[in-house]
Coordinates of C-alpha atoms in Angstrom, one line a residue:
Chain I
M118 CA -55.6 21.8 -145.0
S119 CA -60.0 22.8 -145.6
R120 CA -61.1 21.5 -148.9
K121 CA -61.6 25.5 -150.1
L122 CA -57.9 25.8 -150.4
L123 CA -57.4 22.4 -151.8
E124 CA -60.2 23.5 -154.7
T125 CA -58.6 26.8 -155.2
D126 CA -55.1 26.4 -155.3
G127 CA -54.2 22.6 -156.3
L128 CA -55.0 22.9 -160.1
E129 CA -51.8 25.2 -159.5
W130 CA -50.1 22.6 -157.5
V131 CA -50.7 20.2 -160.0
Q132 CA -49.6 22.5 -163.1
R133 CA -46.5 23.5 -160.9
G134 CA -45.8 19.1 -160.4
V135 CA -46.0 19.6 -156.8
I136 CA -48.1 17.0 -157.1
S137 CA -50.0 15.3 -159.7
E138 CA -53.6 15.4 -161.5
A139 CA -54.6 12.3 -158.7
Q140 CA -52.9 12.9 -155.5
R141 CA -55.0 16.3 -155.6
E142 CA -58.7 13.9 -156.5
Q143 CA -57.2 11.8 -153.8
L144 CA -56.4 14.4 -151.4
L145 CA -60.1 15.9 -152.2
T146 CA -61.5 12.7 -151.3
L147 CA -60.2 13.4 -147.7
Y148 CA -62.3 16.5 -147.2
P149 CA -66.1 16.0 -148.6
I150 CA -68.4 18.4 -148.7
D151 CA -70.2 19.0 -145.7
G152 CA -73.6 17.9 -146.8
A153 CA -75.4 18.2 -143.7
A154 CA -75.0 21.1 -143.2
I155 CA -78.4 24.0 -142.4
G156 CA -77.9 26.5 -144.7
L157 CA -77.8 30.1 -142.9
L158 CA -81.3 30.7 -144.1
P159 CA -83.1 28.2 -142.9
L160 CA -80.7 28.2 -139.7
L161 CA -81.9 31.7 -139.3
G162 CA -85.6 31.5 -140.0
S163 CA -85.8 28.7 -137.2
L164 CA -84.2 31.6 -134.9
L165 CA -86.4 34.4 -135.2
V166 CA -89.5 31.7 -135.1
G167 CA -88.0 29.6 -131.6
L168 CA -87.1 33.9 -130.5
S169 CA -90.7 35.3 -131.0
A170 CA -92.1 31.8 -129.2
L171 CA -89.7 32.5 -126.4
S172 CA -91.5 36.4 -126.0
V173 CA -94.7 35.0 -126.6
V174 CA -94.1 32.9 -123.3
A175 CA -92.5 36.3 -121.9
A176 CA -94.8 38.3 -121.9
N177 CA -97.6 35.5 -120.7
W178 CA -95.7 33.8 -118.3
Q179 CA -97.3 35.0 -115.0
G180 CA -100.5 34.3 -115.9
L181 CA -99.9 30.9 -117.6
P182 CA -100.4 27.6 -115.3
E183 CA -98.6 26.1 -113.1
L184 CA -98.3 22.6 -114.7
V185 CA -98.5 24.5 -118.4
R186 CA -94.9 26.5 -117.4
L187 CA -93.8 23.8 -115.7
G188 CA -94.8 21.4 -119.1
L189 CA -93.0 24.1 -121.2
L190 CA -89.6 24.1 -119.3
L191 CA -89.6 20.8 -119.3
G192 CA -90.8 20.2 -122.5
A193 CA -87.9 23.0 -123.7
L194 CA -85.5 21.0 -122.0
L195 CA -85.6 17.9 -123.5
A196 CA -86.4 19.4 -126.8
A197 CA -83.1 20.5 -127.0
Y198 CA -81.6 17.5 -125.8
A199 CA -82.8 14.6 -127.8
G200 CA -82.8 18.0 -131.2
G201 CA -78.8 18.1 -130.2
E202 CA -78.5 13.9 -130.4
Y203 CA -80.8 13.9 -133.8
F204 CA -78.7 16.3 -135.0
R205 CA -75.2 14.9 -134.0
R206 CA -77.2 11.7 -135.9
R207 CA -77.0 13.1 -139.1
G208 CA -73.6 14.5 -138.2
N209 CA -74.1 18.2 -137.8
L210 CA -72.2 18.1 -134.8
S211 CA -72.3 21.8 -134.6
L212 CA -75.7 22.0 -134.7
G213 CA -76.3 19.4 -132.5
M214 CA -73.4 20.2 -129.8
G215 CA -75.3 23.9 -129.3
L216 CA -78.8 21.9 -128.7
V217 CA -76.8 20.5 -125.9
A218 CA -75.3 22.9 -123.8
L219 CA -78.8 24.6 -124.9
G220 CA -80.3 22.3 -122.8
L221 CA -77.7 22.5 -119.9
I222 CA -78.7 26.2 -120.0
L223 CA -82.9 25.9 -120.2
F224 CA -81.5 23.0 -117.0
G225 CA -80.6 25.9 -114.6
A226 CA -83.5 28.5 -116.2
S227 CA -85.9 25.9 -115.3
I228 CA -83.9 24.9 -111.9
V229 CA -84.5 28.7 -111.0
L230 CA -88.1 29.7 -112.6
T231 CA -89.8 26.3 -110.9
S232 CA -88.6 27.3 -107.7
Q233 CA -90.3 30.9 -108.4
L234 CA -92.8 29.6 -109.5
Y235 CA -93.9 27.8 -106.6
Q236 CA -92.4 30.2 -104.5
L237 CA -89.0 29.1 -103.0
I238 CA -85.8 31.3 -102.4
G239 CA -83.8 28.7 -101.3
Y240 CA -80.9 30.4 -99.7
D241 CA -79.7 27.6 -100.0
L242 CA -76.9 26.4 -102.9
T243 CA -78.2 22.6 -104.4
G244 CA -80.4 23.7 -107.2
L245 CA -77.1 26.0 -108.5
L246 CA -74.2 22.9 -107.8
A247 CA -77.2 19.7 -109.7
W248 CA -76.6 22.8 -112.3
A249 CA -72.6 22.6 -112.3
V250 CA -72.6 18.9 -111.7
A251 CA -75.6 18.5 -114.9
G252 CA -72.8 20.4 -117.1
M253 CA -69.9 18.5 -115.9
G254 CA -71.2 15.3 -116.6
L255 CA -72.6 16.4 -120.2
T256 CA -68.9 17.3 -120.8
W257 CA -67.3 13.9 -120.4
L258 CA -70.3 12.4 -122.1
Y259 CA -69.7 14.1 -125.1
R260 CA -65.7 14.9 -125.1
S261 CA -67.2 18.9 -125.5
R262 CA -64.7 21.5 -125.1
L263 CA -68.4 24.0 -126.2
L264 CA -69.7 22.2 -122.4
F265 CA -66.2 22.9 -120.6
L266 CA -66.2 25.8 -121.3
L267 CA -70.0 26.4 -120.9
T268 CA -69.6 24.4 -117.2
A269 CA -66.2 26.6 -116.0
I270 CA -68.7 29.4 -116.6
I271 CA -71.5 28.1 -114.4
S272 CA -69.2 27.4 -111.7
G273 CA -68.0 31.0 -111.5
V274 CA -71.5 31.6 -111.8
V275 CA -72.1 29.5 -108.9
Q276 CA -69.7 29.9 -107.1
G277 CA -69.8 34.2 -107.7
Y278 CA -73.6 34.3 -106.4
N279 CA -72.4 32.0 -103.1
T280 CA -69.7 34.9 -102.6
G281 CA -71.8 37.3 -103.7
Q282 CA -75.6 36.9 -102.2
L283 CA -75.5 34.4 -100.0
G284 CA -72.1 35.4 -98.3
A285 CA -70.5 31.5 -98.1
F286 CA -67.7 29.6 -99.7
S287 CA -68.4 26.7 -101.6
Y288 CA -65.3 24.6 -101.2
L289 CA -67.7 22.3 -102.8
T290 CA -68.3 23.8 -105.7
A291 CA -64.1 25.1 -106.3
I292 CA -62.9 21.2 -105.8
G293 CA -65.5 19.9 -107.8
T294 CA -65.0 22.2 -110.5
A295 CA -60.7 21.1 -109.8
L296 CA -60.5 18.0 -110.2
G297 CA -64.2 17.5 -112.4
L298 CA -62.5 19.7 -115.2
G299 CA -58.9 19.8 -114.2
Y300 CA -58.7 15.7 -114.4
Y301 CA -61.0 15.6 -117.8
W302 CA -58.0 18.6 -119.3
W303 CA -55.1 16.5 -117.8
R304 CA -56.4 13.8 -119.4
R305 CA -57.5 14.8 -123.3
P306 CA -54.8 18.3 -122.8
D307 CA -55.8 20.5 -124.4
A308 CA -53.8 24.7 -125.9
L309 CA -57.9 26.2 -125.5
L310 CA -58.9 23.8 -122.5
G311 CA -55.8 25.5 -120.3
G312 CA -56.6 28.3 -120.8
V313 CA -60.4 28.8 -119.6
L314 CA -59.1 25.8 -116.6
A315 CA -56.9 28.4 -115.5
G316 CA -58.7 31.6 -115.9
G317 CA -62.4 29.6 -114.4
L318 CA -60.5 28.6 -111.0
L319 CA -57.7 31.6 -111.2
W320 CA -61.7 33.5 -110.5
Q321 CA -62.9 30.8 -107.7
A322 CA -59.4 31.3 -106.5
G323 CA -60.0 35.7 -106.5
L324 CA -63.1 34.9 -104.6
L325 CA -61.9 32.7 -102.2
I326 CA -59.0 35.3 -101.0
N327 CA -62.1 37.9 -101.1
H328 CA -64.5 36.6 -99.7
L329 CA -61.8 35.6 -96.4
H330 CA -60.4 38.5 -96.2
V331 CA -56.9 38.1 -96.0
K332 CA -53.8 39.7 -98.1
I333 CA -54.1 39.5 -101.6
T334 CA -50.8 38.0 -102.4
W335 CA -52.1 34.8 -100.7
F336 CA -53.5 34.5 -103.8
F337 CA -50.4 33.2 -105.6
I338 CA -50.7 30.2 -103.8
P339 CA -54.0 28.5 -105.6
A340 CA -52.4 30.7 -108.2
M341 CA -49.0 29.2 -108.9
L342 CA -50.6 25.4 -108.3
V343 CA -52.8 25.6 -111.1
Y344 CA -49.2 27.2 -112.3
A345 CA -47.6 23.8 -111.2
L346 CA -50.4 22.0 -113.0
G347 CA -48.9 22.7 -116.3
D348 CA -45.1 21.8 -115.4
W349 CA -46.5 18.1 -114.7
Q350 CA -48.9 17.9 -118.0
A351 CA -46.6 16.2 -120.2
D352 CA -48.6 17.8 -123.4
R353 CA -46.1 20.8 -123.7
P354 CA -48.6 22.9 -125.6
A355 CA -51.9 22.5 -123.0
G356 CA -49.4 22.7 -120.1
R357 CA -47.7 26.5 -121.4
A358 CA -52.1 27.8 -121.8
L359 CA -52.4 26.5 -118.0
Q360 CA -49.8 29.1 -117.4
G361 CA -50.9 32.1 -119.0
P362 CA -53.8 33.1 -117.1
P363 CA -51.5 32.6 -113.1
L364 CA -48.7 34.7 -114.4
G365 CA -50.7 37.0 -116.7
A366 CA -52.2 37.4 -113.6
A367 CA -48.7 37.8 -111.7
F368 CA -47.0 40.1 -113.6
L369 CA -50.0 42.9 -113.7
F370 CA -49.9 43.0 -110.3
T371 CA -46.5 43.8 -110.5
L372 CA -46.6 46.3 -112.6
G373 CA -49.6 47.8 -110.7
L374 CA -47.6 47.4 -107.7
A375 CA -44.7 49.7 -109.4
L376 CA -47.6 51.8 -110.7
F377 CA -49.3 52.5 -107.3
G378 CA -47.9 50.8 -105.5
E379 CA -45.8 53.9 -103.7
S380 CA -48.6 55.3 -101.5
D381 CA -48.7 52.4 -99.4
F382 CA -52.4 52.5 -99.5
Y383 CA -53.3 49.2 -100.6
A384 CA -49.5 47.9 -98.8
G385 CA -51.4 46.6 -95.2
Q386 CA -53.9 44.2 -97.7
L387 CA -51.0 43.4 -99.6
R388 CA -48.5 41.4 -97.9
A389 CA -49.6 38.3 -96.9
P390 CA -47.0 36.9 -93.1
L391 CA -43.2 36.1 -94.4
V392 CA -42.7 33.7 -93.6
P393 CA -45.8 31.0 -94.1
Y394 CA -45.9 33.0 -97.1
L395 CA -42.7 31.7 -98.5
A396 CA -42.9 28.6 -97.0
A397 CA -46.1 28.3 -99.0
L398 CA -45.0 29.5 -101.7
G399 CA -41.6 27.3 -101.3
A400 CA -43.5 24.5 -101.5
V401 CA -45.0 25.1 -104.7
L402 CA -42.7 26.5 -106.9
A403 CA -41.0 22.3 -105.4
V404 CA -44.1 21.0 -106.9
S405 CA -43.3 23.3 -109.8
L406 CA -39.9 22.6 -109.3
V407 CA -40.6 18.1 -109.4
G408 CA -42.3 19.0 -112.4
K409 CA -40.5 20.6 -114.9
Q410 CA -37.3 18.4 -114.5
R411 CA -39.6 15.4 -114.4
R412 CA -40.7 16.8 -118.2
G413 CA -37.7 18.3 -119.0
R414 CA -38.7 21.9 -118.9
L415 CA -36.5 23.5 -116.5
G416 CA -35.0 26.7 -118.4
S417 CA -38.7 27.1 -118.4
A418 CA -38.1 27.5 -114.1
T419 CA -37.2 31.4 -114.7
D420 CA -41.1 31.9 -115.0
W421 CA -40.6 32.2 -111.3
L422 CA -38.8 35.6 -111.0
L423 CA -42.3 37.1 -111.0
L424 CA -42.9 35.6 -107.7
L425 CA -39.9 37.5 -106.2
P426 CA -42.1 38.8 -103.2
G427 CA -40.2 42.0 -104.3
F428 CA -43.6 43.3 -102.3
Y429 CA -42.1 43.1 -99.2
F430 CA -40.7 46.7 -99.6
T431 CA -41.8 49.1 -97.9
G432 CA -43.4 51.7 -99.8
G433 CA -41.9 54.3 -102.4
L434 CA -39.0 54.1 -103.6
P435 CA -38.2 50.6 -103.0
L436 CA -41.4 49.0 -103.8
A437 CA -41.1 50.6 -107.1
V438 CA -37.3 50.0 -108.1
A439 CA -37.8 46.3 -106.2
T440 CA -41.0 45.3 -108.2
L441 CA -39.7 46.9 -111.4
V442 CA -36.5 44.4 -110.6
V443 CA -39.0 41.7 -111.1
L444 CA -40.1 42.8 -114.1
Y445 CA -37.3 43.5 -115.7
A446 CA -36.0 40.0 -114.7
Y447 CA -39.1 38.2 -115.6
S448 CA -39.7 39.8 -118.8
G449 CA -35.9 39.5 -119.5
S450 CA -35.2 35.7 -119.2
V451 CA -38.3 35.9 -121.5
L452 CA -36.9 37.9 -124.0
V453 CA -33.6 35.6 -123.4
R454 CA -35.4 31.9 -123.7
A455 CA -37.8 33.0 -126.6
H456 CA -34.1 33.9 -129.0
Q457 CA -32.6 30.7 -127.8
E458 CA -35.7 28.8 -128.4
H459 CA -35.9 30.8 -132.3
N460 CA -40.1 30.8 -130.4
P461 CA -40.9 33.7 -132.6
D462 CA -44.8 34.0 -130.8
R463 CA -42.5 34.3 -127.5
V464 CA -39.9 36.7 -128.9
T465 CA -43.2 39.7 -129.0
L466 CA -44.5 38.6 -125.9
G467 CA -41.1 39.0 -124.9
T468 CA -41.2 42.5 -126.6
V469 CA -44.3 43.9 -125.3
L470 CA -43.8 42.3 -122.6
F471 CA -40.5 45.1 -122.0
V472 CA -41.5 47.9 -123.3
L473 CA -43.9 48.0 -121.3
T474 CA -41.6 47.5 -118.2
T475 CA -40.3 50.3 -119.9
A476 CA -41.8 52.2 -120.2
V477 CA -43.3 52.1 -116.0
A478 CA -39.8 52.5 -114.9
Y479 CA -39.4 55.7 -117.0
F480 CA -43.0 56.8 -115.3
K481 CA -42.4 56.4 -112.0
L482 CA -38.1 57.2 -112.0
T483 CA -38.4 60.4 -113.9
W484 CA -41.9 62.1 -114.0
G485 CA -40.8 63.8 -110.2
F486 CA -37.6 66.0 -111.0
L487 CA -38.0 65.8 -114.4
D488 CA -39.6 69.1 -116.8
K489 CA -42.7 67.3 -118.2
S490 CA -41.9 68.4 -122.3
L491 CA -38.0 67.1 -121.9
F492 CA -40.1 63.6 -119.8
F493 CA -41.8 62.6 -123.1
L494 CA -39.6 63.6 -125.7
L495 CA -37.0 61.2 -123.5
G496 CA -39.1 58.3 -123.1
G497 CA -40.9 58.8 -126.4
L498 CA -36.5 57.9 -127.8
L499 CA -35.7 55.2 -125.1
L500 CA -39.3 53.4 -126.3
L501 CA -38.5 53.5 -130.2
G502 CA -34.5 52.7 -129.7
L503 CA -35.8 50.2 -127.3
S504 CA -38.8 48.4 -129.6
W505 CA -36.2 49.2 -132.9
W506 CA -33.2 47.0 -131.0
L507 CA -35.6 44.5 -130.5
R508 CA -37.2 44.2 -133.4
R509 CA -33.4 44.0 -135.3
R510 CA -32.5 41.4 -133.1
A511 CA -35.9 39.0 -133.4
A512 CA -35.7 39.8 -136.8
R513 CA -31.8 38.3 -136.8
T514 CA -33.2 35.5 -134.8
L515 CA -36.6 34.7 -136.7
A516 CA -33.9 34.8 -140.2
A517 CA -32.0 32.2 -138.7
T518 CA -34.8 30.0 -137.6
A519 CA -36.6 30.5 -141.2
A520 CA -33.8 29.7 -142.8
P521 CA -32.9 25.6 -142.3
V522 CA -37.1 25.5 -143.5
I523 CA -37.3 27.0 -146.9
S524 CA -33.9 25.3 -147.6
Q525 CA -35.6 21.6 -147.2
P526 CA -37.1 20.5 -150.9
Chain V
M126 CA -87.5 10.6 -128.8
S127 CA -84.8 8.4 -129.8
L128 CA -81.5 8.0 -129.1
S129 CA -79.1 6.6 -131.1
A130 CA -76.2 6.8 -132.1
P131 CA -75.1 8.8 -135.1
D132 CA -73.7 6.7 -138.1
S133 CA -71.9 9.9 -139.6
V134 CA -70.0 12.3 -137.8
A135 CA -68.7 15.8 -139.8
T136 CA -65.3 17.5 -137.9
A137 CA -66.8 21.3 -135.8
P138 CA -63.9 23.4 -134.2
L139 CA -64.7 23.9 -130.7
A140 CA -68.8 23.0 -130.6
G141 CA -68.1 19.5 -131.8
A142 CA -66.1 16.2 -129.6
T143 CA -62.6 15.5 -131.3
P144 CA -62.2 14.3 -134.7
A145 CA -62.3 10.7 -134.3
T146 CA -64.9 10.3 -131.6
P147 CA -67.7 8.4 -134.0
G148 CA -70.8 10.2 -132.0
L149 CA -71.7 8.9 -128.7
P150 CA -70.9 4.8 -127.8
A151 CA -73.6 2.5 -126.6
R152 CA -72.5 2.7 -123.1
H153 CA -72.3 6.7 -123.2
R154 CA -76.2 7.0 -124.6
R155 CA -77.5 4.8 -121.8
W156 CA -75.3 7.8 -119.5
L157 CA -76.6 10.4 -121.6
I158 CA -80.3 9.1 -121.3
W159 CA -79.8 8.5 -117.0
L160 CA -78.7 11.4 -117.4
V161 CA -81.3 13.9 -118.8
A162 CA -83.6 11.5 -117.0
A163 CA -82.1 13.2 -113.6
Q164 CA -82.4 16.8 -115.0
V165 CA -86.1 16.2 -115.1
L166 CA -86.4 14.7 -112.6
F167 CA -84.5 17.2 -109.7
V168 CA -86.8 20.4 -111.8
L169 CA -89.7 17.9 -111.2
G170 CA -88.5 17.7 -107.9
V171 CA -88.6 21.2 -107.1
A172 CA -91.8 21.4 -108.1
V173 CA -93.2 18.8 -106.0
A174 CA -91.3 20.4 -102.9
G175 CA -92.9 23.3 -103.5
Y176 CA -96.6 21.7 -104.1
A177 CA -96.1 19.4 -101.3
T178 CA -95.3 22.7 -98.5
A179 CA -98.7 23.8 -99.4
A180 CA -100.2 20.9 -99.3
L181 CA -98.7 19.0 -96.0
G182 CA -98.0 22.6 -94.5
R183 CA -98.8 24.4 -91.0
T184 CA -100.8 27.7 -92.3
I185 CA -99.4 30.8 -90.4
T186 CA -99.8 34.5 -91.1
L187 CA -97.5 37.3 -90.8
Q188 CA -97.3 41.4 -91.4
T189 CA -94.9 43.3 -93.0
E190 CA -93.8 46.8 -92.5
P191 CA -94.5 49.1 -95.0
V192 CA -93.7 48.3 -98.6
D193 CA -91.5 51.2 -100.0
P194 CA -93.6 52.5 -103.1
R195 CA -90.2 54.2 -104.4
D196 CA -88.8 50.6 -104.3
L197 CA -87.2 51.4 -107.7
L198 CA -85.6 47.8 -108.1
Y199 CA -89.3 45.8 -108.4
G200 CA -89.6 43.8 -111.7
D201 CA -90.8 40.0 -111.8
Y202 CA -90.9 40.0 -107.4
L203 CA -91.7 42.1 -104.4
R204 CA -89.3 42.6 -101.7
L205 CA -90.9 41.7 -97.6
R206 CA -90.1 42.9 -95.3
Y207 CA -91.6 41.3 -92.2
Q208 CA -91.8 42.4 -88.7
I209 CA -90.5 39.6 -87.7
S210 CA -87.7 40.1 -89.5
E211 CA -85.2 43.2 -86.8
L212 CA -86.5 40.9 -83.8
P213 CA -84.7 42.6 -80.4
G214 CA -81.8 41.0 -79.0
S215 CA -83.9 40.0 -75.6
L216 CA -85.5 37.4 -77.6
W217 CA -82.7 35.1 -77.8
R218 CA -83.0 32.3 -76.0
G219 CA -79.3 31.0 -76.6
S220 CA -76.2 30.3 -75.0
A221 CA -73.7 32.1 -76.7
T222 CA -74.4 35.7 -78.7
P223 CA -75.9 34.9 -81.7
R224 CA -72.4 35.1 -84.5
R225 CA -73.8 36.7 -87.9
K226 CA -75.0 33.0 -90.8
Q227 CA -76.3 31.7 -88.1
A228 CA -79.0 29.1 -88.1
A229 CA -81.9 30.5 -86.2
Y230 CA -85.4 29.4 -85.1
V231 CA -88.3 32.0 -84.0
L232 CA -90.6 30.4 -82.2
L233 CA -94.5 31.6 -83.4
E234 CA -97.7 32.4 -81.0
P235 CA -100.7 33.5 -82.5
R236 CA -102.4 37.0 -81.5
S237 CA -105.3 38.1 -80.9
S238 CA -105.6 39.7 -84.5
G239 CA -104.3 35.8 -84.9
D240 CA -101.5 36.7 -87.1
F241 CA -98.0 35.0 -86.1
E242 CA -95.5 37.4 -83.4
A243 CA -92.2 36.4 -82.5
T244 CA -92.1 34.9 -78.2
G245 CA -88.0 33.5 -78.5
V246 CA -85.3 33.2 -81.3
Y247 CA -83.2 29.5 -80.8
A248 CA -80.1 28.4 -82.1
E249 CA -81.2 24.8 -81.5
P250 CA -85.0 23.9 -82.6
P251 CA -87.6 24.4 -79.4
I252 CA -90.0 22.5 -78.5
T253 CA -93.2 23.7 -80.0
T254 CA -96.6 23.5 -77.5
G255 CA -100.9 23.8 -79.3
Q256 CA -101.0 27.2 -81.2
Q257 CA -97.4 27.5 -81.4
A258 CA -95.0 26.7 -84.8
V259 CA -91.5 27.1 -85.7
L260 CA -89.9 28.9 -88.6
R261 CA -86.2 29.1 -90.1
G262 CA -83.5 31.4 -90.7
S263 CA -80.7 33.0 -90.8
V264 CA -78.8 35.7 -88.5
Q265 CA -78.2 38.2 -90.7
D266 CA -77.4 41.7 -88.8
V267 CA -76.3 41.7 -85.2
W268 CA -76.1 45.2 -83.3
R269 CA -76.6 46.0 -79.3
R270 CA -80.3 46.0 -79.5
G271 CA -81.0 43.5 -81.9
L272 CA -80.7 41.1 -84.4
R273 CA -81.9 41.4 -88.5
L274 CA -83.4 37.6 -89.9
R275 CA -83.5 35.9 -93.4
Y276 CA -86.2 33.5 -94.3
G277 CA -85.8 32.7 -97.5
L278 CA -89.2 34.1 -97.9
E279 CA -88.3 38.3 -98.6
R280 CA -89.3 37.3 -102.0
Y281 CA -92.7 37.4 -103.4
Y282 CA -92.8 36.3 -107.7
V283 CA -95.7 37.7 -109.1
S284 CA -96.7 39.3 -112.5
D285 CA -96.1 44.1 -112.8
A286 CA -99.8 44.7 -112.8
M287 CA -100.1 42.6 -109.1
S288 CA -96.9 44.0 -108.2
R289 CA -97.4 47.5 -108.4
H290 CA -101.5 47.1 -106.5
L291 CA -99.6 45.3 -103.8
R292 CA -97.1 48.4 -103.3
Q293 CA -99.9 50.7 -103.3
R294 CA -101.2 49.1 -99.9
R295 CA -98.3 49.8 -97.7
R296 CA -99.4 46.6 -94.6
L297 CA -99.4 43.6 -96.2
R298 CA -100.4 39.7 -94.7
V299 CA -98.4 37.2 -96.0
T300 CA -99.8 33.6 -95.5
I301 CA -96.8 31.1 -95.0
S302 CA -97.0 27.2 -94.8
I303 CA -94.7 25.8 -93.2
A304 CA -93.9 21.9 -93.8
P305 CA -92.6 19.2 -91.4
W306 CA -89.0 18.9 -92.4
G307 CA -88.9 22.7 -91.3
Q308 CA -89.4 23.8 -95.6
A309 CA -92.0 27.0 -95.3
R310 CA -93.1 29.4 -98.7
I311 CA -95.5 31.7 -99.2
T312 CA -99.1 31.3 -100.3
Q313 CA -100.8 34.0 -100.3
V314 CA -100.4 37.8 -99.8
D315 CA -103.4 40.2 -99.1
T316 CA -103.5 43.4 -98.2
L317 CA -104.5 45.3 -94.3
R318 CA -107.0 48.3 -94.1
Q319 CA -104.5 50.7 -92.7

């Protein structure tokens, strides 16, 4: 609840007798006006002044003496951190954390610009690694979501630079990201950070698979390990958020396979050797299931339907049918569970996935032998009918959940 | 600079710490000072390494291959290709055949022009005598008759105007400092008469 809502609607609540005037005032004191908040105009003004100073420095950068350049970098770095602490102390947390984040960015910029200043190119990763480590330290110190996000991005950039420019994968960076940020998230579960962490880890896993030139499907082993971590997390929303990106990746991959897999052109790069792949996936499945069972969420085991290795069927129709079966099994299970749990968001999600799968299935299975106009007509009717039926079911489910809430006094 | 704990704290949705955190406790503040100090020291360390390489290192000169004046990718640095960037495979002195990404030590000797040229490429640091110098690089590419190496000296950061000037002189002489601990950096770039 915000102070604004209290101010606008509070009087009406008093008139209706929901709360008394004294209670309204008590509530208002719970949400004090943020006295230290800086007005927008001074902020924009100082931003412009800062930008002009930055452009003057940037334009004359090469002409400045070495020590002046070094001094400017370090001065800006220290000023950002000191300013961040100053504003946090004044109670202006957003601005304070913004400045600390700026300090972290300036640290990275200082490393790069100082190396250039002394003509050191450095094909090693030490400087960039130091940047990621500093970000991790600041995240732990300030317990800030902004710094967590920034550190996840920095680690991803470091790994991307390393594989792209230096042609090597830094296991240190990957393990450091997983342990440093992963443990932080484990101790302070948070939905947004779960998504950020999973995204960052999947990015690095993707880079690793690409770097090792192994079959693409190996990607799902680290991805589902991230998923399994979500099963062990006690905080349910945070765990679900961590599981979103791996499931999204698996769904998109299967969808792509259903659409384009028949040519068997990519199929050669797809399939990891059957037995090692299934053994590894089975091990991760076991870890995941034990976690689900410990936390009493065995119902969500249906997520694993998406990992059914339908892609081992060889190209053409069998592959398309197998991947569609996987997609239908998954989106159907999402819908069924959403209706059982009376969860409106998941009903919507399940509906979208189901309709998407049906569109792909229709497109794949009928395009070849239906006249084009008939194809579009029937397809449109099918989708309209399906969405109507699903929406009706959703409305019924929601009515069932909404009723007890309204009947409460 | 004062880094004392905040005495009043407002909540912020994304940027802030968890709303209940009453600023940084004293122990964390000390950690923060250490962390910022470490960052400053790291940047200073990069500067000192660069400075010391030039001050304490041994100076050699290398010739570049012609700079491509039509290279569109110029900005704040010039791309340099040395005569020793591509070497014939006969210079390889390692026991096994060279592999990509492998470290390589190039033994250099001065020629009559004063510029240094490669006399051998080793997998381990070779022993030097007299005028010889060793430059550490990494193998980028191997083919039947030769190999391409990278030394970390391929970019020269200069202003746009200087970059454009150097680009017009096709051949350049690059002065390099090699520190006793193996690090190398460019200290000067001159144009060569053609």
